mmCIF file of C-alpha atoms in Angstrom:
data_model
loop_
_atom_site.group_PDB
_atom_site.id
_atom_site.type_symbol
_atom_site.label_atom_id
_atom_site.label_comp_id
_atom_site.label_asym_id
_atom_site.label_seq_id
_atom_site.Cartn_x
_atom_site.Cartn_y
_atom_site.Cartn_z
ATOM 1 C CA MET A 1 -28.826 -49.867 54.902
ATOM 2 C CA GLN A 2 -31.666 -51.365 57.058
ATOM 3 C CA CYS A 3 -34.540 -49.645 58.870
ATOM 4 C CA PRO A 4 -34.222 -49.868 62.703
ATOM 5 C CA GLU A 5 -38.010 -50.293 63.102
ATOM 6 C CA CYS A 6 -39.138 -52.805 60.465
ATOM 7 C CA GLY A 7 -35.786 -54.141 59.318
ATOM 8 C CA GLU A 8 -36.510 -53.356 55.618
ATOM 9 C CA SER A 9 -33.327 -52.664 53.640
ATOM 10 C CA ALA A 10 -33.345 -49.513 51.518
ATOM 11 C CA ALA A 11 -31.962 -49.647 47.988
ATOM 12 C CA ASP A 12 -31.085 -45.929 47.994
ATOM 13 C CA VAL A 13 -28.676 -45.001 50.757
ATOM 14 C CA ARG A 14 -29.601 -41.324 50.393
ATOM 15 C CA LEU A 15 -33.166 -41.888 51.751
ATOM 16 C CA MET A 16 -33.716 -40.283 55.160
ATOM 17 C CA TYR A 17 -37.017 -42.131 55.912
ATOM 18 C CA CYS A 18 -38.051 -45.738 55.402
ATOM 19 C CA GLU A 19 -40.268 -46.349 52.427
ATOM 20 C CA ASN A 20 -42.117 -49.170 54.297
ATOM 21 C CA CYS A 21 -42.904 -47.771 57.781
ATOM 22 C CA GLY A 22 -41.777 -44.120 57.521
ATOM 23 C CA ALA A 23 -39.304 -44.388 60.392
ATOM 24 C CA LYS A 24 -36.195 -42.204 60.304
ATOM 25 C CA MET A 25 -33.235 -43.954 58.734
ATOM 26 C CA PRO A 26 -29.830 -43.831 60.411
ATOM 27 C CA ALA A 27 -27.293 -41.287 59.164
ATOM 28 C CA ARG A 28 -25.175 -42.255 56.170
ATOM 29 C CA PRO A 29 -21.587 -43.065 57.197
ATOM 30 C CA ALA A 30 -18.987 -40.592 55.951
ATOM 31 C CA PRO A 31 -16.828 -41.845 53.058
ATOM 32 C CA PRO A 32 -13.185 -42.607 53.823
ATOM 33 C CA PRO A 33 -10.615 -39.865 52.972
ATOM 34 C CA ARG A 34 -9.117 -39.947 49.461
ATOM 35 C CA ALA A 35 -5.527 -40.817 48.921
ATOM 36 C CA SER A 36 -3.286 -40.625 45.858
ATOM 37 C CA SER A 37 -4.535 -44.002 44.746
ATOM 38 C CA ALA A 38 -8.248 -43.434 45.387
ATOM 39 C CA LYS A 39 -9.254 -46.276 43.157
ATOM 40 C CA SER A 40 -7.408 -48.886 45.274
ATOM 41 C CA GLN A 41 -8.672 -47.542 48.656
ATOM 42 C CA ARG A 42 -12.328 -46.982 47.667
ATOM 43 C CA PRO A 43 -14.493 -49.863 48.991
ATOM 44 C CA SER A 44 -15.644 -52.050 46.220
ATOM 45 C CA ARG A 45 -19.309 -51.694 45.394
ATOM 46 C CA PRO A 46 -21.316 -54.883 44.913
ATOM 47 C CA MET A 47 -22.625 -55.418 41.424
ATOM 48 C CA SER A 48 -26.209 -55.483 42.746
ATOM 49 C CA GLU A 49 -25.880 -51.938 44.163
ATOM 50 C CA PRO A 50 -26.668 -49.260 41.608
ATOM 51 C CA ALA A 51 -24.022 -46.707 40.562
ATOM 52 C CA TYR A 52 -24.669 -43.041 41.322
ATOM 53 C CA ALA A 53 -23.631 -40.007 39.338
ATOM 54 C CA ALA A 54 -21.471 -38.621 42.143
ATOM 55 C CA GLU A 55 -19.358 -41.751 42.283
ATOM 56 C CA ILE A 56 -19.013 -41.866 38.509
ATOM 57 C CA LEU A 57 -17.807 -38.255 38.490
ATOM 58 C CA ASP A 58 -15.350 -39.055 41.267
ATOM 59 C CA GLU A 59 -13.917 -41.912 39.279
ATOM 60 C CA GLU A 60 -13.517 -39.746 36.178
ATOM 61 C CA GLU A 61 -11.795 -37.043 38.204
ATOM 62 C CA ASP A 62 -9.406 -39.591 39.708
ATOM 63 C CA ALA A 63 -8.572 -40.897 36.250
ATOM 64 C CA ARG A 64 -7.952 -37.317 35.022
ATOM 65 C CA GLN A 65 -5.619 -36.596 37.946
ATOM 66 C CA GLN A 66 -3.681 -39.785 37.274
ATOM 67 C CA GLY A 67 -3.339 -38.752 33.636
ATOM 68 C CA ARG A 68 -1.825 -35.369 34.648
ATOM 69 C CA ALA A 69 0.528 -37.123 37.091
ATOM 70 C CA GLY A 70 2.473 -38.728 34.236
ATOM 71 C CA SER A 71 0.430 -41.331 32.467
ATOM 72 C CA ALA A 72 0.739 -40.960 28.700
ATOM 73 C CA PRO A 73 -2.471 -40.152 26.768
ATOM 74 C CA PRO A 74 -3.829 -42.876 24.536
ATOM 75 C CA ARG A 75 -2.315 -43.152 21.094
ATOM 76 C CA GLY A 76 -3.978 -40.910 18.536
ATOM 77 C CA ALA A 77 -5.625 -38.693 21.154
ATOM 78 C CA ARG A 78 -5.116 -34.903 20.865
ATOM 79 C CA GLU A 79 -3.980 -33.004 23.903
ATOM 80 C CA GLN A 80 -6.496 -30.291 24.724
ATOM 81 C CA PRO A 81 -4.962 -26.961 25.783
ATOM 82 C CA PRO A 82 -6.195 -25.280 28.959
ATOM 83 C CA PRO A 83 -9.132 -22.878 28.563
ATOM 84 C CA ASP A 84 -6.998 -19.800 29.223
ATOM 85 C CA ALA A 85 -4.506 -20.640 26.456
ATOM 86 C CA TYR A 86 -6.336 -18.522 23.847
ATOM 87 C CA GLU A 87 -7.165 -15.507 25.982
ATOM 88 C CA ASP A 88 -4.192 -13.413 24.810
ATOM 89 C CA GLU A 89 -4.217 -14.625 21.199
ATOM 90 C CA ASP A 90 -5.233 -12.138 18.495
ATOM 91 C CA PRO A 91 -8.567 -13.225 16.974
ATOM 92 C CA TYR A 92 -7.299 -12.741 13.390
ATOM 93 C CA THR A 93 -9.724 -13.777 10.659
ATOM 94 C CA GLY A 94 -7.951 -12.430 7.552
ATOM 95 C CA PRO A 95 -5.737 -14.165 4.984
ATOM 96 C CA ARG A 96 -3.326 -16.689 6.442
ATOM 97 C CA TRP A 97 -0.277 -15.252 4.677
ATOM 98 C CA LEU A 98 -0.820 -11.918 6.482
ATOM 99 C CA LYS A 99 -1.214 -13.412 9.974
ATOM 100 C CA ASP A 100 2.399 -12.828 11.037
ATOM 101 C CA VAL A 101 2.785 -9.516 9.156
ATOM 102 C CA PRO A 102 2.846 -6.395 11.367
ATOM 103 C CA GLY A 103 -0.549 -4.780 11.144
ATOM 104 C CA HIS A 104 -1.825 -7.695 9.017
ATOM 105 C CA SER A 105 -1.435 -5.353 6.037
ATOM 106 C CA GLN A 106 -0.287 -6.277 2.558
ATOM 107 C CA SER A 107 0.975 -2.714 2.177
ATOM 108 C CA VAL A 108 3.632 -3.512 4.794
ATOM 109 C CA VAL A 109 4.727 -6.466 2.640
ATOM 110 C CA GLY A 110 4.853 -4.165 -0.375
ATOM 111 C CA VAL A 111 6.969 -1.655 1.530
ATOM 112 C CA GLY A 112 9.354 -4.468 2.421
ATOM 113 C CA LEU A 113 9.780 -5.410 -1.247
ATOM 114 C CA VAL A 114 10.286 -1.789 -2.272
ATOM 115 C CA THR A 115 12.852 -1.241 0.488
ATOM 116 C CA PHE A 116 14.711 -4.385 -0.537
ATOM 117 C CA SER A 117 14.768 -3.051 -4.103
ATOM 118 C CA LEU A 118 16.328 0.177 -2.856
ATOM 119 C CA VAL A 119 19.043 -1.839 -1.126
ATOM 120 C CA LEU A 120 19.753 -3.753 -4.334
ATOM 121 C CA SER A 121 19.964 -0.492 -6.307
ATOM 122 C CA ILE A 122 23.161 0.329 -4.400
ATOM 123 C CA LEU A 123 24.959 -2.405 -6.336
ATOM 124 C CA PRO A 124 26.538 -1.160 -9.571
ATOM 125 C CA PHE A 125 24.855 -3.708 -11.859
ATOM 126 C CA PHE A 126 21.314 -2.684 -10.802
ATOM 127 C CA PRO A 127 19.512 0.474 -11.951
ATOM 128 C CA SER A 128 18.508 3.131 -9.479
ATOM 129 C CA VAL A 129 15.475 5.349 -9.039
ATOM 130 C CA GLY A 130 17.755 8.319 -8.359
ATOM 131 C CA VAL A 131 18.583 10.273 -5.249
ATOM 132 C CA LEU A 132 15.322 12.220 -5.252
ATOM 133 C CA GLY A 133 13.242 9.103 -5.878
ATOM 134 C CA THR A 134 15.041 7.217 -3.108
ATOM 135 C CA LEU A 135 14.493 9.953 -0.523
ATOM 136 C CA LEU A 136 10.802 10.336 -1.378
ATOM 137 C CA THR A 137 10.321 6.561 -1.302
ATOM 138 C CA LEU A 138 11.892 6.229 2.142
ATOM 139 C CA VAL A 139 9.753 9.017 3.591
ATOM 140 C CA GLY A 140 6.598 7.584 2.032
ATOM 141 C CA SER A 141 7.440 4.074 3.265
ATOM 142 C CA VAL A 142 7.816 5.233 6.876
ATOM 143 C CA ALA A 143 4.562 7.198 6.696
ATOM 144 C CA LEU A 144 2.640 4.295 5.152
ATOM 145 C CA VAL A 145 3.888 1.709 7.660
ATOM 146 C CA ALA A 146 3.083 4.045 10.567
ATOM 147 C CA ARG A 147 -0.428 4.608 9.213
ATOM 148 C CA GLU A 148 -1.077 0.881 8.754
ATOM 149 C CA LEU A 149 0.169 0.000 12.248
ATOM 150 C CA ARG A 150 -1.918 2.754 13.755
ATOM 151 C CA ARG A 151 -4.995 1.584 11.850
ATOM 152 C CA ASP A 152 -4.504 -1.936 13.202
ATOM 153 C CA GLY A 153 -4.414 -0.654 16.784
ATOM 154 C CA ASN A 154 -1.080 -2.249 17.754
ATOM 155 C CA ALA A 155 1.231 0.633 16.926
ATOM 156 C CA PRO A 156 4.685 0.621 18.571
ATOM 157 C CA GLY A 157 6.129 3.647 20.309
ATOM 158 C CA TRP A 158 7.975 5.096 17.310
ATOM 159 C CA VAL A 159 4.672 5.723 15.505
ATOM 160 C CA ASP A 160 3.872 8.501 17.994
ATOM 161 C CA HIS A 161 6.905 10.436 16.735
ATOM 162 C CA VAL A 162 5.690 10.479 13.116
ATOM 163 C CA PRO A 163 4.168 13.893 12.260
ATOM 164 C CA LEU A 164 0.405 13.822 11.904
ATOM 165 C CA VAL A 165 0.622 15.492 8.519
ATOM 166 C CA LEU A 166 2.264 12.305 7.169
ATOM 167 C CA LEU A 167 -0.658 10.200 8.429
ATOM 168 C CA ARG A 168 -3.274 11.970 6.336
ATOM 169 C CA PRO A 169 -4.952 9.894 3.584
ATOM 170 C CA GLU A 170 -3.432 12.104 0.873
ATOM 171 C CA VAL A 171 0.059 10.823 1.756
ATOM 172 C CA PRO A 172 -0.487 7.108 0.928
ATOM 173 C CA ALA A 173 -2.378 8.118 -2.227
ATOM 174 C CA GLY A 174 0.531 10.299 -3.356
ATOM 175 C CA PHE A 175 3.035 7.611 -2.350
ATOM 176 C CA THR A 176 1.205 5.089 -4.519
ATOM 177 C CA LEU A 177 1.370 7.490 -7.462
ATOM 178 C CA LEU A 178 5.089 8.023 -6.791
ATOM 179 C CA LEU A 179 5.795 4.286 -6.905
ATOM 180 C CA LEU A 180 3.895 3.943 -10.181
ATOM 181 C CA ALA A 181 5.924 6.781 -11.688
ATOM 182 C CA LEU A 182 9.221 5.286 -10.545
ATOM 183 C CA THR A 183 8.159 1.940 -12.021
ATOM 184 C CA VAL A 184 8.130 3.678 -15.401
ATOM 185 C CA ARG A 185 11.637 4.903 -14.591
ATOM 186 C CA LEU A 186 12.830 1.300 -14.115
ATOM 187 C CA LEU A 187 11.384 0.158 -17.452
ATOM 188 C CA SER A 188 14.522 1.403 -19.213
ATOM 189 C CA GLY A 189 16.043 -2.065 -18.813
ATOM 190 C CA PHE A 190 14.811 -5.425 -17.548
ATOM 191 C CA ASN A 191 16.596 -6.708 -14.459
ATOM 192 C CA LEU A 192 15.884 -8.348 -11.126
ATOM 193 C CA LEU A 193 15.012 -5.005 -9.554
ATOM 194 C CA LEU A 194 12.019 -4.400 -11.840
ATOM 195 C CA PRO A 195 9.836 -7.419 -10.821
ATOM 196 C CA LEU A 196 10.555 -6.844 -7.109
ATOM 197 C CA TRP A 197 9.656 -3.181 -7.337
ATOM 198 C CA ALA A 198 6.576 -3.900 -9.475
ATOM 199 C CA ALA A 199 5.331 -6.574 -7.036
ATOM 200 C CA GLY A 200 5.689 -4.253 -4.049
ATOM 201 C CA THR A 201 4.015 -1.417 -5.931
ATOM 202 C CA LEU A 202 1.110 -3.660 -6.923
ATOM 203 C CA LEU A 203 0.513 -4.815 -3.335
ATOM 204 C CA ILE A 204 0.487 -1.227 -2.094
ATOM 205 C CA ALA A 205 -1.640 0.114 -4.944
ATOM 206 C CA VAL A 206 -4.365 -2.538 -4.611
ATOM 207 C CA GLU A 207 -4.858 -2.033 -0.868
ATOM 208 C CA GLN A 208 -4.454 1.741 -0.763
ATOM 209 C CA TYR A 209 -6.835 2.216 -3.683
ATOM 210 C CA ARG A 210 -9.478 0.411 -1.661
ATOM 211 C CA LEU A 211 -8.696 2.221 1.606
ATOM 212 C CA VAL A 212 -7.905 5.843 0.755
ATOM 213 C CA ILE A 213 -8.856 6.430 -2.882
ATOM 214 C CA ALA A 214 -11.997 4.545 -3.881
ATOM 215 C CA GLU A 215 -13.889 4.647 -0.580
ATOM 216 C CA PRO A 216 -16.757 7.181 -0.220
ATOM 217 C CA ASP A 217 -14.610 9.509 1.908
ATOM 218 C CA GLY A 218 -11.406 8.842 -0.050
ATOM 219 C CA VAL A 219 -9.310 11.355 -1.920
ATOM 220 C CA GLY A 220 -10.643 10.079 -5.247
ATOM 221 C CA ARG A 221 -13.786 12.176 -4.804
ATOM 222 C CA ASP A 222 -11.695 15.353 -5.299
ATOM 223 C CA PHE A 223 -10.378 14.310 -8.724
ATOM 224 C CA ASP A 224 -11.941 13.666 -12.093
ATOM 225 C CA ALA A 225 -9.588 11.848 -14.465
ATOM 226 C CA ARG A 226 -12.051 12.169 -17.346
ATOM 227 C CA SER A 227 -11.502 15.918 -17.401
ATOM 228 C CA LEU A 228 -8.018 15.275 -18.839
ATOM 229 C CA LEU A 229 -9.659 14.161 -22.081
ATOM 230 C CA GLY A 230 -11.252 17.556 -22.703
ATOM 231 C CA PHE A 231 -9.588 20.437 -24.516
ATOM 232 C CA PRO A 232 -7.206 22.039 -23.572
ATOM 233 C CA ARG A 233 -6.189 19.635 -20.800
ATOM 234 C CA VAL A 234 -5.743 16.855 -23.329
ATOM 235 C CA LEU A 235 -2.759 18.805 -24.645
ATOM 236 C CA ALA A 236 -1.118 18.539 -21.239
ATOM 237 C CA LEU A 237 -1.804 14.800 -21.125
ATOM 238 C CA ALA A 238 -0.354 14.273 -24.593
ATOM 239 C CA GLY A 239 2.630 16.501 -23.827
ATOM 240 C CA VAL A 240 3.531 14.591 -20.653
ATOM 241 C CA ALA A 241 3.251 11.300 -22.573
ATOM 242 C CA VAL A 242 5.617 12.610 -25.261
ATOM 243 C CA CYS A 243 8.116 13.783 -22.634
ATOM 244 C CA VAL A 244 8.116 10.381 -20.922
ATOM 245 C CA VAL A 245 8.636 8.561 -24.215
ATOM 246 C CA ALA A 246 11.424 11.002 -25.113
ATOM 247 C CA LEU A 247 13.344 9.945 -21.999
ATOM 248 C CA PHE A 248 13.695 6.462 -23.524
ATOM 249 C CA LEU A 249 15.147 7.876 -26.769
ATOM 250 C CA PRO A 250 18.865 8.626 -27.372
ATOM 251 C CA TRP A 251 20.144 11.806 -25.724
ATOM 252 C CA GLY A 252 23.714 11.664 -26.943
ATOM 253 C CA LYS A 253 26.698 9.347 -26.884
ATOM 254 C CA VAL A 254 29.071 8.300 -24.143
ATOM 255 C CA MET A 255 32.201 6.218 -23.979
ATOM 256 C CA ALA A 256 31.937 2.586 -22.929
ATOM 257 C CA ASP A 257 33.561 3.396 -19.586
ATOM 258 C CA GLY A 258 30.823 5.936 -18.769
ATOM 259 C CA SER A 259 32.678 9.150 -19.612
ATOM 260 C CA SER A 260 30.972 11.653 -21.887
ATOM 261 C CA LEU A 261 32.059 11.983 -25.455
ATOM 262 C CA PRO A 262 33.217 15.546 -26.221
ATOM 263 C CA ASP A 263 31.835 17.335 -29.224
ATOM 264 C CA ASN A 264 35.310 17.816 -30.753
ATOM 265 C CA ALA A 265 36.259 14.136 -30.480
ATOM 266 C CA PRO A 266 38.765 13.097 -33.132
ATOM 267 C CA VAL A 267 37.590 11.032 -36.018
ATOM 268 C CA PRO A 268 38.756 7.430 -36.339
ATOM 269 C CA GLY A 269 42.237 7.299 -37.772
ATOM 270 C CA SER A 270 43.616 10.278 -35.861
ATOM 271 C CA VAL A 271 45.435 10.533 -32.561
ATOM 272 C CA ARG A 272 44.269 12.784 -29.719
ATOM 273 C CA GLY A 273 46.694 15.519 -28.782
ATOM 274 C CA ALA A 274 48.713 15.079 -31.969
ATOM 275 C CA PRO A 275 48.971 17.488 -34.920
ATOM 276 C CA PRO A 276 46.428 16.939 -37.683
ATOM 277 C CA GLU A 277 49.208 15.886 -40.067
ATOM 278 C CA LEU A 278 49.799 12.738 -38.025
ATOM 279 C CA ARG A 279 47.429 10.069 -39.246
ATOM 280 C CA VAL A 280 47.001 6.409 -38.372
ATOM 281 C CA LEU A 281 46.260 3.871 -41.027
ATOM 282 C CA PRO A 282 42.802 2.281 -40.581
ATOM 283 C CA THR A 283 43.033 -1.327 -39.536
ATOM 284 C CA THR A 284 40.467 -3.959 -38.659
ATOM 285 C CA ARG A 285 40.317 -4.471 -34.905
ATOM 286 C CA PRO A 286 39.583 -7.993 -33.696
ATOM 287 C CA SER A 287 36.273 -8.213 -31.847
ATOM 288 C CA ASP A 288 37.589 -10.775 -29.363
ATOM 289 C CA ASP A 289 40.500 -8.659 -28.173
ATOM 290 C CA SER A 290 39.767 -7.155 -24.729
ATOM 291 C CA LEU A 291 42.247 -4.344 -25.304
ATOM 292 C CA TYR A 292 40.044 -2.966 -28.055
ATOM 293 C CA SER A 293 36.613 -4.122 -26.915
ATOM 294 C CA GLN A 294 36.755 -2.601 -23.399
ATOM 295 C CA GLY A 295 36.931 1.110 -22.728
ATOM 296 C CA GLY A 296 37.295 2.277 -26.296
ATOM 297 C CA GLY A 297 33.759 1.923 -27.671
ATOM 298 C CA VAL A 298 31.094 4.579 -28.041
ATOM 299 C CA MET A 299 27.536 3.882 -26.942
ATOM 300 C CA SER A 300 24.303 5.836 -26.917
ATOM 301 C CA ARG A 301 22.631 7.013 -23.697
ATOM 302 C CA SER A 302 18.965 7.688 -23.007
ATOM 303 C CA GLY A 303 17.361 10.454 -21.004
ATOM 304 C CA TRP A 304 17.178 8.198 -17.947
ATOM 305 C CA ASP A 305 20.987 8.097 -17.871
ATOM 306 C CA LEU A 306 21.174 11.832 -17.155
ATOM 307 C CA PRO A 307 21.467 13.092 -13.559
ATOM 308 C CA LEU A 308 18.138 13.705 -11.771
ATOM 309 C CA SER A 309 16.198 12.135 -14.624
ATOM 310 C CA GLU A 310 13.312 11.412 -12.244
ATOM 311 C CA LEU A 311 12.836 15.141 -11.560
ATOM 312 C CA PRO A 312 11.000 16.042 -14.811
ATOM 313 C CA LEU A 313 8.916 12.880 -14.528
ATOM 314 C CA LEU A 314 7.628 13.804 -11.068
ATOM 315 C CA VAL A 315 7.044 17.508 -11.704
ATOM 316 C CA LEU A 316 5.198 16.857 -14.976
ATOM 317 C CA LEU A 317 3.076 14.247 -13.224
ATOM 318 C CA SER A 318 2.099 16.870 -10.663
ATOM 319 C CA VAL A 319 0.788 19.009 -13.523
ATOM 320 C CA LEU A 320 -1.646 16.236 -14.488
ATOM 321 C CA VAL A 321 -2.716 15.782 -10.865
ATOM 322 C CA LEU A 322 -3.577 19.470 -10.557
ATOM 323 C CA ALA A 323 -5.346 19.398 -13.916
ATOM 324 C CA ALA A 324 -7.574 16.528 -12.732
ATOM 325 C CA LEU A 325 -8.567 18.376 -9.550
ATOM 326 C CA ARG A 326 -12.271 19.229 -9.431
ATOM 327 C CA PRO A 327 -13.179 22.937 -9.663
ATOM 328 C CA ASP A 328 -15.193 22.896 -6.416
ATOM 329 C CA VAL A 329 -12.193 21.766 -4.327
ATOM 330 C CA GLU A 330 -10.687 24.553 -2.268
ATOM 331 C CA ARG A 331 -7.082 25.364 -3.088
ATOM 332 C CA PRO A 332 -4.631 28.164 -2.259
ATOM 333 C CA ALA A 333 -4.114 30.948 -4.779
ATOM 334 C CA TRP A 334 -0.435 30.136 -5.354
ATOM 335 C CA LEU A 335 -1.314 26.656 -6.599
ATOM 336 C CA ARG A 336 -2.223 27.982 -10.047
ATOM 337 C CA TRP A 337 1.447 28.831 -10.658
ATOM 338 C CA VAL A 338 2.716 25.310 -9.890
ATOM 339 C CA PRO A 339 2.330 24.047 -13.506
ATOM 340 C CA VAL A 340 4.366 27.012 -14.776
ATOM 341 C CA GLY A 341 7.081 26.226 -12.237
ATOM 342 C CA ALA A 342 7.050 22.538 -13.187
ATOM 343 C CA VAL A 343 7.505 23.376 -16.868
ATOM 344 C CA SER A 344 10.330 25.794 -16.042
ATOM 345 C CA VAL A 345 12.191 23.195 -13.967
ATOM 346 C CA SER A 346 11.814 20.592 -16.716
ATOM 347 C CA LEU A 347 13.038 23.061 -19.336
ATOM 348 C CA LEU A 348 16.158 23.918 -17.336
ATOM 349 C CA TRP A 349 16.880 20.230 -16.804
ATOM 350 C CA ALA A 350 16.547 19.491 -20.529
ATOM 351 C CA LEU A 351 18.746 22.425 -21.565
ATOM 352 C CA ALA A 352 21.476 21.270 -19.170
ATOM 353 C CA GLY A 353 21.804 17.931 -20.954
ATOM 354 C CA VAL A 354 20.645 18.797 -24.463
ATOM 355 C CA LYS A 355 22.598 17.292 -27.328
ATOM 356 C CA LEU A 356 22.093 16.971 -31.034
ATOM 357 C CA ALA A 357 19.853 13.913 -30.749
ATOM 358 C CA VAL A 358 16.223 12.945 -31.226
ATOM 359 C CA GLY A 359 15.473 12.618 -27.509
ATOM 360 C CA PRO A 360 15.949 16.268 -26.462
ATOM 361 C CA PHE A 361 13.959 17.596 -29.426
ATOM 362 C CA ALA A 362 11.047 15.267 -28.706
ATOM 363 C CA PHE A 363 11.156 16.250 -25.031
ATOM 364 C CA LEU A 364 11.064 19.955 -25.866
ATOM 365 C CA ALA A 365 8.133 19.410 -28.232
ATOM 366 C CA GLY A 366 6.094 17.668 -25.550
ATOM 367 C CA LEU A 367 7.121 20.301 -23.016
ATOM 368 C CA GLY A 368 5.720 22.988 -25.302
ATOM 369 C CA ALA A 369 2.251 21.396 -25.166
ATOM 370 C CA VAL A 370 2.444 21.184 -21.371
ATOM 371 C CA GLY A 371 3.581 24.805 -21.216
ATOM 372 C CA PHE A 372 0.546 25.901 -23.231
ATOM 373 C CA HIS A 373 -1.721 24.314 -20.632
ATOM 374 C CA ALA A 374 0.354 25.740 -17.754
ATOM 375 C CA VAL A 375 -0.089 29.303 -19.011
ATOM 376 C CA ARG A 376 -3.847 28.842 -19.445
ATOM 377 C CA HIS A 377 -4.035 27.319 -15.961
ATOM 378 C CA ALA A 378 -2.245 30.327 -14.464
ATOM 379 C CA LEU A 379 -4.729 32.625 -16.224
ATOM 380 C CA GLY A 380 -7.725 30.542 -15.110
ATOM 381 C CA ARG A 381 -8.714 29.448 -18.636
ATOM 382 C CA ASP A 382 -7.963 25.738 -18.501
ATOM 383 C CA GLU A 383 -11.485 24.411 -17.842
ATOM 384 C CA PRO A 384 -12.622 21.893 -20.505
ATOM 385 C CA GLN A 385 -15.381 23.027 -22.822
ATOM 386 C CA GLY A 386 -17.880 20.468 -21.530
ATOM 387 C CA LEU A 387 -17.295 21.389 -17.879
ATOM 388 C CA LEU A 388 -17.661 25.162 -18.128
ATOM 389 C CA PRO A 389 -20.613 26.496 -16.131
ATOM 390 C CA PRO A 390 -23.441 27.958 -18.249
ATOM 391 C CA GLU A 391 -23.425 31.710 -18.595
ATOM 392 C CA ASP A 392 -26.161 33.611 -16.777
ATOM 393 C CA ASP A 393 -28.976 35.007 -18.894
ATOM 394 C CA PRO A 394 -28.714 38.764 -19.387
ATOM 395 C CA TYR A 395 -31.023 40.779 -17.169
ATOM 396 C CA ASP A 396 -34.115 42.060 -18.952
ATOM 397 C CA PRO A 397 -36.209 44.582 -16.936
ATOM 398 C CA GLU A 398 -39.175 44.328 -19.334
ATOM 399 C CA GLN A 399 -39.501 40.633 -18.505
ATOM 400 C CA ASP A 400 -40.037 41.486 -14.829
ATOM 401 C CA LEU A 401 -42.786 43.973 -15.752
ATOM 402 C CA GLU A 402 -44.584 41.337 -17.821
ATOM 403 C CA THR A 403 -44.415 38.867 -14.953
ATOM 404 C CA GLU A 404 -45.916 41.383 -12.511
ATOM 405 C CA THR A 405 -48.909 42.142 -14.780
ATOM 406 C CA GLU A 406 -49.707 38.459 -15.296
ATOM 407 C CA ALA A 407 -49.628 37.633 -11.571
ATOM 408 C CA GLU A 408 -52.836 38.027 -9.505
ATOM 409 C CA PRO A 409 -52.956 40.541 -6.625
ATOM 410 C CA GLY A 410 -53.826 37.832 -4.081
ATOM 411 C CA GLY A 411 -50.669 35.852 -4.566
ATOM 412 C CA TYR A 412 -48.744 33.656 -7.031
ATOM 413 C CA ARG A 413 -50.607 32.705 -10.208
ATOM 414 C CA GLY A 414 -50.039 29.063 -11.133
#
């Protein structure tokens, strides 16, 4: 662009006045309109003319538009997502294996394993936690999942229908204790159900201990497990341990097909329903013959094979929970009679299936120690010796008179 006065050419086309004479420079011609192929229609710039930032940005924008139109990106280049692609994504920063889990909670994974174990327990060749244990586990699983989803902030609609009493921190703590107790129930025989149940219980116990038990405001502050080691509560602890061990001992004999063996079963060599004079000669039965090996044998059964065998385990465990409760925790008056009721229920259950075997006698012996503690608890005499509050000093009126004579009239004498 040349100056109309002195004819000097300006290197910068954006100058409005001549650098030589100061005359006003003519207006800059408007650039031609852009087309789809802006690079081919843009007038070529001579190499001597400097490049400006605006033109460089225009060229980069044209190249970017051509790339969106269908030109493939260079090999090895990563396609950058648009800026609004991550606006709705959850900014999760926890473990990777919990990213796709509802609520990002390992307790939900544990509930899934426990529920799958309950489904497997329907099959005849897997043990079961019993009807009572199954019902309590299902209720606790629903309450725990609802609490975890609500804590995460992305709770679905069905969580609003769960009663608020099931969302209290005492519920997941009690559910964890229930799963630990039922794990002991499954130790009667190793099978595929035991590792699945134990893995789910471990996942739930580790997280819930950190969230609702061990935290400063957790339920653990209301209990003192060390108090179970003081007399007479140690008798209750030892008695419950004996009762649990007794459930693994023999409680009688049953037939190989599962039917109970009557007390007046005929001795080998006789025939049922026949007169005692009719005898059968003893013969050696082949061990590989299915006619003799199936359905005719006698096998021993443990306490876990009895109906509702999880009932005494749970009620006796509640006795230890109440025994570990701190004295300063408020409790209703009827709660002192719960240990007596738990011992009574366990006694009735044992008498219903008692046989002449070592298991029932061991169970009754341990139940006697628990009953001793239950009676003392009902009478309010179960506090350990080391935890009893010190007795108040007897009132001595002469001591008050001596204190008044030693004190000065003007005030307290130091």
